[in-house]
JSON list of C-alpha atoms in Angstrom, two decimals:
[
{"chain": "A", "resi": 1, "resn": "MET", "atom": "CA", "xyz": [107.42, 117.09, 97.49]},
{"chain": "A", "resi": 2, "resn": "LYS", "atom": "CA", "xyz": [104.36, 116.23, 99.60]},
{"chain": "A", "resi": 3, "resn": "ASP", "atom": "CA", "xyz": [103.09, 113.72, 97.06]},
{"chain": "A", "resi": 4, "resn": "GLU", "atom": "CA", "xyz": [106.48, 112.02, 96.88]},
{"chain": "A", "resi": 5, "resn": "GLU", "atom": "CA", "xyz": [106.65, 111.76, 100.66]},
{"chain": "A", "resi": 6, "resn": "LEU", "atom": "CA", "xyz": [103.11, 110.34, 100.81]},
{"chain": "A", "resi": 7, "resn": "ALA", "atom": "CA", "xyz": [104.10, 107.79, 98.17]},
{"chain": "A", "resi": 8, "resn": "ARG", "atom": "CA", "xyz": [107.22, 106.95, 100.18]},
{"chain": "A", "resi": 9, "resn": "ALA", "atom": "CA", "xyz": [105.13, 106.45, 103.33]},
{"chain": "A", "resi": 10, "resn": "ALA", "atom": "CA", "xyz": [102.71, 104.21, 101.41]},
{"chain": "A", "resi": 11, "resn": "ALA", "atom": "CA", "xyz": [105.63, 102.16, 100.09]},
{"chain": "A", "resi": 12, "resn": "LEU", "atom": "CA", "xyz": [107.06, 101.80, 103.58]},
{"chain": "A", "resi": 13, "resn": "ARG", "atom": "CA", "xyz": [103.67, 100.64, 104.87]},
{"chain": "A", "resi": 14, "resn": "ALA", "atom": "CA", "xyz": [103.44, 98.12, 102.03]},
{"chain": "A", "resi": 15, "resn": "GLU", "atom": "CA", "xyz": [106.83, 96.75, 103.13]},
{"chain": "A", "resi": 16, "resn": "ASP", "atom": "CA", "xyz": [105.60, 96.48, 106.75]},
{"chain": "A", "resi": 17, "resn": "ARG", "atom": "CA", "xyz": [108.01, 99.26, 107.76]},
{"chain": "A", "resi": 18, "resn": "HIS", "atom": "CA", "xyz": [105.29, 101.04, 109.69]},
{"chain": "A", "resi": 19, "resn": "GLU", "atom": "CA", "xyz": [107.48, 102.87, 112.20]},
{"chain": "A", "resi": 20, "resn": "GLU", "atom": "CA", "xyz": [109.46, 104.46, 109.37]},
{"chain": "A", "resi": 21, "resn": "ALA", "atom": "CA", "xyz": [106.21, 105.34, 107.60]},
{"chain": "A", "resi": 22, "resn": "ARG", "atom": "CA", "xyz": [104.97, 106.91, 110.83]},
{"chain": "A", "resi": 23, "resn": "GLU", "atom": "CA", "xyz": [108.06, 109.14, 111.02]},
{"chain": "A", "resi": 24, "resn": "VAL", "atom": "CA", "xyz": [107.51, 110.34, 107.45]},
{"chain": "A", "resi": 25, "resn": "LEU", "atom": "CA", "xyz": [103.81, 110.93, 108.09]},
{"chain": "A", "resi": 26, "resn": "MET", "atom": "CA", "xyz": [104.35, 112.78, 111.37]},
{"chain": "A", "resi": 27, "resn": "ALA", "atom": "CA", "xyz": [106.69, 115.21, 109.60]},
{"chain": "A", "resi": 28, "resn": "LEU", "atom": "CA", "xyz": [104.18, 115.60, 106.76]},
{"chain": "A", "resi": 29, "resn": "ALA", "atom": "CA", "xyz": [101.28, 116.17, 109.16]},
{"chain": "A", "resi": 30, "resn": "ALA", "atom": "CA", "xyz": [103.24, 118.88, 110.95]},
{"chain": "A", "resi": 31, "resn": "ARG", "atom": "CA", "xyz": [103.90, 120.67, 107.64]},
{"chain": "A", "resi": 32, "resn": "HIS", "atom": "CA", "xyz": [100.44, 120.02, 106.11]},
{"chain": "A", "resi": 33, "resn": "PRO", "atom": "CA", "xyz": [97.87, 120.09, 108.94]},
{"chain": "A", "resi": 34, "resn": "ASP", "atom": "CA", "xyz": [95.04, 120.86, 106.50]},
{"chain": "A", "resi": 35, "resn": "ASP", "atom": "CA", "xyz": [95.65, 117.94, 104.16]},
{"chain": "A", "resi": 36, "resn": "GLY", "atom": "CA", "xyz": [93.03, 115.21, 104.55]},
{"chain": "A", "resi": 37, "resn": "GLY", "atom": "CA", "xyz": [95.12, 112.62, 102.74]},
{"chain": "A", "resi": 38, "resn": "VAL", "atom": "CA", "xyz": [98.04, 113.12, 105.12]},
{"chain": "A", "resi": 39, "resn": "ALA", "atom": "CA", "xyz": [95.71, 112.94, 108.14]},
{"chain": "A", "resi": 40, "resn": "THR", "atom": "CA", "xyz": [94.17, 109.75, 106.77]},
{"chain": "A", "resi": 41, "resn": "GLU", "atom": "CA", "xyz": [97.51, 108.04, 106.28]},
{"chain": "A", "resi": 42, "resn": "ALA", "atom": "CA", "xyz": [98.69, 109.19, 109.71]},
{"chain": "A", "resi": 43, "resn": "ALA", "atom": "CA", "xyz": [95.56, 107.73, 111.31]},
{"chain": "A", "resi": 44, "resn": "TYR", "atom": "CA", "xyz": [96.02, 104.41, 109.52]},
{"chain": "A", "resi": 45, "resn": "VAL", "atom": "CA", "xyz": [99.70, 104.03, 110.37]},
{"chain": "A", "resi": 46, "resn": "HIS", "atom": "CA", "xyz": [99.07, 104.78, 114.06]},
{"chain": "A", "resi": 47, "resn": "ASP", "atom": "CA", "xyz": [96.33, 102.15, 114.10]},
{"chain": "A", "resi": 48, "resn": "ARG", "atom": "CA", "xyz": [98.58, 99.61, 112.42]},
{"chain": "A", "resi": 49, "resn": "LEU", "atom": "CA", "xyz": [101.21, 100.19, 115.10]},
{"chain": "A", "resi": 50, "resn": "GLY", "atom": "CA", "xyz": [98.68, 99.71, 117.91]},
{"chain": "A", "resi": 51, "resn": "LEU", "atom": "CA", "xyz": [98.79, 103.41, 118.79]},
{"chain": "A", "resi": 52, "resn": "GLU", "atom": "CA", "xyz": [95.03, 103.84, 118.74]},
{"chain": "A", "resi": 53, "resn": "HIS", "atom": "CA", "xyz": [94.91, 106.80, 121.12]},
{"chain": "A", "resi": 54, "resn": "GLU", "atom": "CA", "xyz": [97.37, 108.67, 118.90]},
{"chain": "A", "resi": 55, "resn": "ALA", "atom": "CA", "xyz": [95.31, 107.81, 115.80]},
{"chain": "A", "resi": 56, "resn": "VAL", "atom": "CA", "xyz": [92.15, 109.53, 117.11]},
{"chain": "A", "resi": 57, "resn": "PRO", "atom": "CA", "xyz": [93.03, 113.17, 116.32]},
{"chain": "A", "resi": 58, "resn": "TYR", "atom": "CA", "xyz": [94.15, 112.18, 112.82]},
{"chain": "A", "resi": 59, "resn": "TYR", "atom": "CA", "xyz": [90.85, 110.41, 112.17]},
{"chain": "A", "resi": 60, "resn": "GLU", "atom": "CA", "xyz": [88.95, 113.42, 113.48]},
{"chain": "A", "resi": 61, "resn": "ARG", "atom": "CA", "xyz": [90.95, 115.77, 111.29]},
{"chain": "A", "resi": 62, "resn": "ALA", "atom": "CA", "xyz": [90.64, 113.62, 108.16]},
{"chain": "A", "resi": 63, "resn": "LEU", "atom": "CA", "xyz": [86.85, 113.43, 108.52]},
{"chain": "A", "resi": 64, "resn": "GLU", "atom": "CA", "xyz": [86.63, 117.16, 109.31]},
{"chain": "A", "resi": 65, "resn": "LEU", "atom": "CA", "xyz": [88.60, 117.95, 106.15]},
{"chain": "A", "resi": 66, "resn": "GLY", "atom": "CA", "xyz": [86.38, 115.72, 104.00]},
{"chain": "A", "resi": 67, "resn": "ALA", "atom": "CA", "xyz": [89.22, 113.37, 103.06]},
{"chain": "A", "resi": 68, "resn": "ASP", "atom": "CA", "xyz": [88.80, 110.61, 100.52]},
{"chain": "A", "resi": 69, "resn": "ASP", "atom": "CA", "xyz": [88.29, 106.97, 101.61]},
{"chain": "A", "resi": 70, "resn": "ARG", "atom": "CA", "xyz": [85.44, 107.97, 103.88]},
{"chain": "A", "resi": 71, "resn": "ILE", "atom": "CA", "xyz": [84.27, 104.36, 104.22]},
{"chain": "A", "resi": 72, "resn": "GLY", "atom": "CA", "xyz": [87.72, 103.41, 105.49]},
{"chain": "A", "resi": 73, "resn": "LEU", "atom": "CA", "xyz": [87.87, 106.44, 107.76]},
{"chain": "A", "resi": 74, "resn": "PHE", "atom": "CA", "xyz": [84.50, 105.79, 109.39]},
{"chain": "A", "resi": 75, "resn": "THR", "atom": "CA", "xyz": [85.22, 102.08, 109.77]},
{"chain": "A", "resi": 76, "resn": "GLY", "atom": "CA", "xyz": [88.74, 102.57, 111.09]},
{"chain": "A", "resi": 77, "resn": "PHE", "atom": "CA", "xyz": [87.80, 105.41, 113.42]},
{"chain": "A", "resi": 78, "resn": "GLY", "atom": "CA", "xyz": [84.79, 103.53, 114.80]},
{"chain": "A", "resi": 79, "resn": "SER", "atom": "CA", "xyz": [86.94, 100.47, 115.35]},
{"chain": "A", "resi": 80, "resn": "THR", "atom": "CA", "xyz": [89.66, 102.51, 117.05]},
{"chain": "A", "resi": 81, "resn": "LEU", "atom": "CA", "xyz": [87.19, 104.16, 119.40]},
{"chain": "A", "resi": 82, "resn": "ARG", "atom": "CA", "xyz": [85.76, 100.74, 120.28]},
{"chain": "A", "resi": 83, "resn": "VAL", "atom": "CA", "xyz": [89.21, 99.30, 120.98]},
{"chain": "A", "resi": 84, "resn": "ILE", "atom": "CA", "xyz": [90.03, 102.12, 123.40]},
{"chain": "A", "resi": 85, "resn": "GLY", "atom": "CA", "xyz": [86.72, 101.64, 125.23]},
{"chain": "A", "resi": 86, "resn": "ARG", "atom": "CA", "xyz": [84.83, 104.65, 123.88]},
{"chain": "A", "resi": 87, "resn": "TYR", "atom": "CA", "xyz": [81.80, 102.57, 122.87]},
{"chain": "A", "resi": 88, "resn": "ASP", "atom": "CA", "xyz": [79.23, 105.36, 122.62]},
{"chain": "A", "resi": 89, "resn": "ASP", "atom": "CA", "xyz": [81.61, 107.44, 120.51]},
{"chain": "A", "resi": 90, "resn": "ALA", "atom": "CA", "xyz": [82.34, 104.40, 118.34]},
{"chain": "A", "resi": 91, "resn": "LEU", "atom": "CA", "xyz": [78.62, 103.88, 117.77]},
{"chain": "A", "resi": 92, "resn": "ALA", "atom": "CA", "xyz": [78.14, 107.55, 116.91]},
{"chain": "A", "resi": 93, "resn": "VAL", "atom": "CA", "xyz": [80.96, 107.49, 114.33]},
{"chain": "A", "resi": 94, "resn": "LEU", "atom": "CA", "xyz": [79.79, 104.21, 112.79]},
{"chain": "A", "resi": 95, "resn": "GLU", "atom": "CA", "xyz": [76.21, 105.44, 112.63]},
{"chain": "A", "resi": 96, "resn": "ARG", "atom": "CA", "xyz": [77.41, 108.62, 110.90]},
{"chain": "A", "resi": 97, "resn": "GLY", "atom": "CA", "xyz": [79.27, 106.45, 108.45]},
{"chain": "A", "resi": 98, "resn": "LEU", "atom": "CA", "xyz": [76.28, 104.22, 107.84]},
{"chain": "A", "resi": 99, "resn": "ALA", "atom": "CA", "xyz": [74.14, 107.29, 107.18]},
{"chain": "A", "resi": 100, "resn": "GLU", "atom": "CA", "xyz": [76.60, 108.16, 104.43]},
{"chain": "A", "resi": 101, "resn": "PHE", "atom": "CA", "xyz": [77.18, 104.56, 103.25]},
{"chain": "A", "resi": 102, "resn": "PRO", "atom": "CA", "xyz": [74.05, 102.60, 104.16]},
{"chain": "A", "resi": 103, "resn": "GLY", "atom": "CA", "xyz": [74.46, 98.87, 104.29]},
{"chain": "A", "resi": 104, "resn": "ASP", "atom": "CA", "xyz": [78.27, 98.75, 104.24]},
{"chain": "A", "resi": 105, "resn": "PRO", "atom": "CA", "xyz": [78.89, 95.24, 105.65]},
{"chain": "A", "resi": 106, "resn": "ALA", "atom": "CA", "xyz": [82.24, 95.93, 107.35]},
{"chain": "A", "resi": 107, "resn": "MET", "atom": "CA", "xyz": [80.95, 99.08, 109.04]},
{"chain": "A", "resi": 108, "resn": "ARG", "atom": "CA", "xyz": [77.84, 97.19, 110.17]},
{"chain": "A", "resi": 109, "resn": "ALA", "atom": "CA", "xyz": [80.02, 94.39, 111.60]},
{"chain": "A", "resi": 110, "resn": "PHE", "atom": "CA", "xyz": [82.17, 96.88, 113.53]},
{"chain": "A", "resi": 111, "resn": "ARG", "atom": "CA", "xyz": [78.99, 98.56, 114.76]},
{"chain": "A", "resi": 112, "resn": "ALA", "atom": "CA", "xyz": [77.78, 95.14, 115.97]},
{"chain": "A", "resi": 113, "resn": "MET", "atom": "CA", "xyz": [80.97, 94.72, 118.00]},
{"chain": "A", "resi": 114, "resn": "ALA", "atom": "CA", "xyz": [80.50, 98.17, 119.53]},
{"chain": "A", "resi": 115, "resn": "LEU", "atom": "CA", "xyz": [76.86, 97.31, 120.31]},
{"chain": "A", "resi": 116, "resn": "HIS", "atom": "CA", "xyz": [78.06, 94.17, 122.10]},
{"chain": "A", "resi": 117, "resn": "ASN", "atom": "CA", "xyz": [80.62, 96.17, 124.08]},
{"chain": "A", "resi": 118, "resn": "ALA", "atom": "CA", "xyz": [77.89, 98.67, 125.00]},
{"chain": "A", "resi": 119, "resn": "GLY", "atom": "CA", "xyz": [75.78, 95.82, 126.41]},
{"chain": "A", "resi": 120, "resn": "ARG", "atom": "CA", "xyz": [73.30, 95.77, 123.52]},
{"chain": "A", "resi": 121, "resn": "HIS", "atom": "CA", "xyz": [73.87, 92.09, 122.78]},
{"chain": "A", "resi": 122, "resn": "ARG", "atom": "CA", "xyz": [70.56, 91.31, 121.10]},
{"chain": "A", "resi": 123, "resn": "GLU", "atom": "CA", "xyz": [70.96, 94.16, 118.62]},
{"chain": "A", "resi": 124, "resn": "ALA", "atom": "CA", "xyz": [74.56, 93.10, 117.99]},
{"chain": "A", "resi": 125, "resn": "VAL", "atom": "CA", "xyz": [73.64, 89.51, 117.17]},
{"chain": "A", "resi": 126, "resn": "SER", "atom": "CA", "xyz": [70.70, 90.64, 115.05]},
{"chain": "A", "resi": 127, "resn": "THR", "atom": "CA", "xyz": [72.97, 92.95, 113.06]},
{"chain": "A", "resi": 128, "resn": "LEU", "atom": "CA", "xyz": [75.53, 90.21, 112.45]},
{"chain": "A", "resi": 129, "resn": "LEU", "atom": "CA", "xyz": [72.83, 87.79, 111.32]},
{"chain": "A", "resi": 130, "resn": "HIS", "atom": "CA", "xyz": [71.55, 90.37, 108.84]},
{"chain": "A", "resi": 131, "resn": "VAL", "atom": "CA", "xyz": [75.07, 91.00, 107.52]},
{"chain": "A", "resi": 132, "resn": "LEU", "atom": "CA", "xyz": [75.62, 87.27, 107.11]},
{"chain": "A", "resi": 133, "resn": "ALA", "atom": "CA", "xyz": [72.25, 86.69, 105.45]},
{"chain": "A", "resi": 134, "resn": "GLU", "atom": "CA", "xyz": [72.78, 89.57, 103.01]},
{"chain": "A", "resi": 135, "resn": "GLY", "atom": "CA", "xyz": [76.38, 88.72, 102.21]},
{"chain": "A", "resi": 136, "resn": "GLY", "atom": "CA", "xyz": [75.80, 85.61, 100.16]},
{"chain": "A", "resi": 137, "resn": "GLN", "atom": "CA", "xyz": [77.75, 83.37, 102.54]},
{"chain": "A", "resi": 138, "resn": "ALA", "atom": "CA", "xyz": [74.82, 81.68, 104.28]},
{"chain": "A", "resi": 139, "resn": "GLY", "atom": "CA", "xyz": [74.24, 78.93, 101.75]},
{"chain": "A", "resi": 140, "resn": "GLY", "atom": "CA", "xyz": [70.57, 78.04, 101.66]},
{"chain": "A", "resi": 141, "resn": "TYR", "atom": "CA", "xyz": [69.98, 79.62, 105.06]},
{"chain": "A", "resi": 142, "resn": "ALA", "atom": "CA", "xyz": [69.93, 83.31, 104.18]},
{"chain": "A", "resi": 143, "resn": "ARG", "atom": "CA", "xyz": [66.16, 83.59, 104.47]},
{"chain": "A", "resi": 144, "resn": "ALA", "atom": "CA", "xyz": [66.09, 81.76, 107.81]},
{"chain": "A", "resi": 145, "resn": "LEU", "atom": "CA", "xyz": [68.92, 83.89, 109.21]},
{"chain": "A", "resi": 146, "resn": "ALA", "atom": "CA", "xyz": [67.18, 87.08, 108.10]},
{"chain": "A", "resi": 147, "resn": "HIS", "atom": "CA", "xyz": [64.02, 85.91, 109.83]},
{"chain": "A", "resi": 148, "resn": "TYR", "atom": "CA", "xyz": [65.78, 84.93, 113.05]},
{"chain": "A", "resi": 149, "resn": "ALA", "atom": "CA", "xyz": [67.72, 88.19, 113.08]},
{"chain": "A", "resi": 150, "resn": "ASP", "atom": "CA", "xyz": [64.41, 89.90, 113.80]},
{"chain": "A", "resi": 151, "resn": "HIS", "atom": "CA", "xyz": [62.97, 87.12, 116.01]},
{"chain": "A", "resi": 152, "resn": "LEU", "atom": "CA", "xyz": [65.89, 85.98, 118.17]},
{"chain": "A", "resi": 153, "resn": "ASP", "atom": "CA", "xyz": [63.84, 85.26, 121.25]},
{"chain": "A", "resi": 154, "resn": "GLU", "atom": "CA", "xyz": [60.84, 83.71, 119.54]},
{"chain": "A", "resi": 155, "resn": "ILE", "atom": "CA", "xyz": [59.98, 80.15, 120.59]},
{"chain": "A", "resi": 156, "resn": "SER", "atom": "CA", "xyz": [57.94, 77.91, 118.35]},
{"chain": "A", "resi": 157, "resn": "GLY", "atom": "CA", "xyz": [54.79, 76.77, 120.05]}
]
């Protein structure tokens, strides 16, 4: 029964029927509070609906339970915390995620946004330059971007 309802919620999300998916997932979460997959889906659907504050406890629970899709959980949770203004918490979650998944470009980009919001602009720009340089999208400038990422304020004499 639970698996069928999770599949139904996923299908509803795929059809952009997020409010209906949320109703299914809320009922599932009430009946299965120790299921990481249900908590994960509940977190995601709340985020998709712009209900970031409501998504937080589901993210916390999914990570606590060791749910699958940990990259998505860390990235989504960090992003959610940033959006609601909890910059230090966002950085902590993203740094935990990067400890588990070093180098993940999306997580690093979300961390850069949180760094910017926390007033750490230089570190944010440096991080984004590194992500760009390492991502294969910099054309012939990857080496230069990697250098400047670590020497943003350097002036040639």
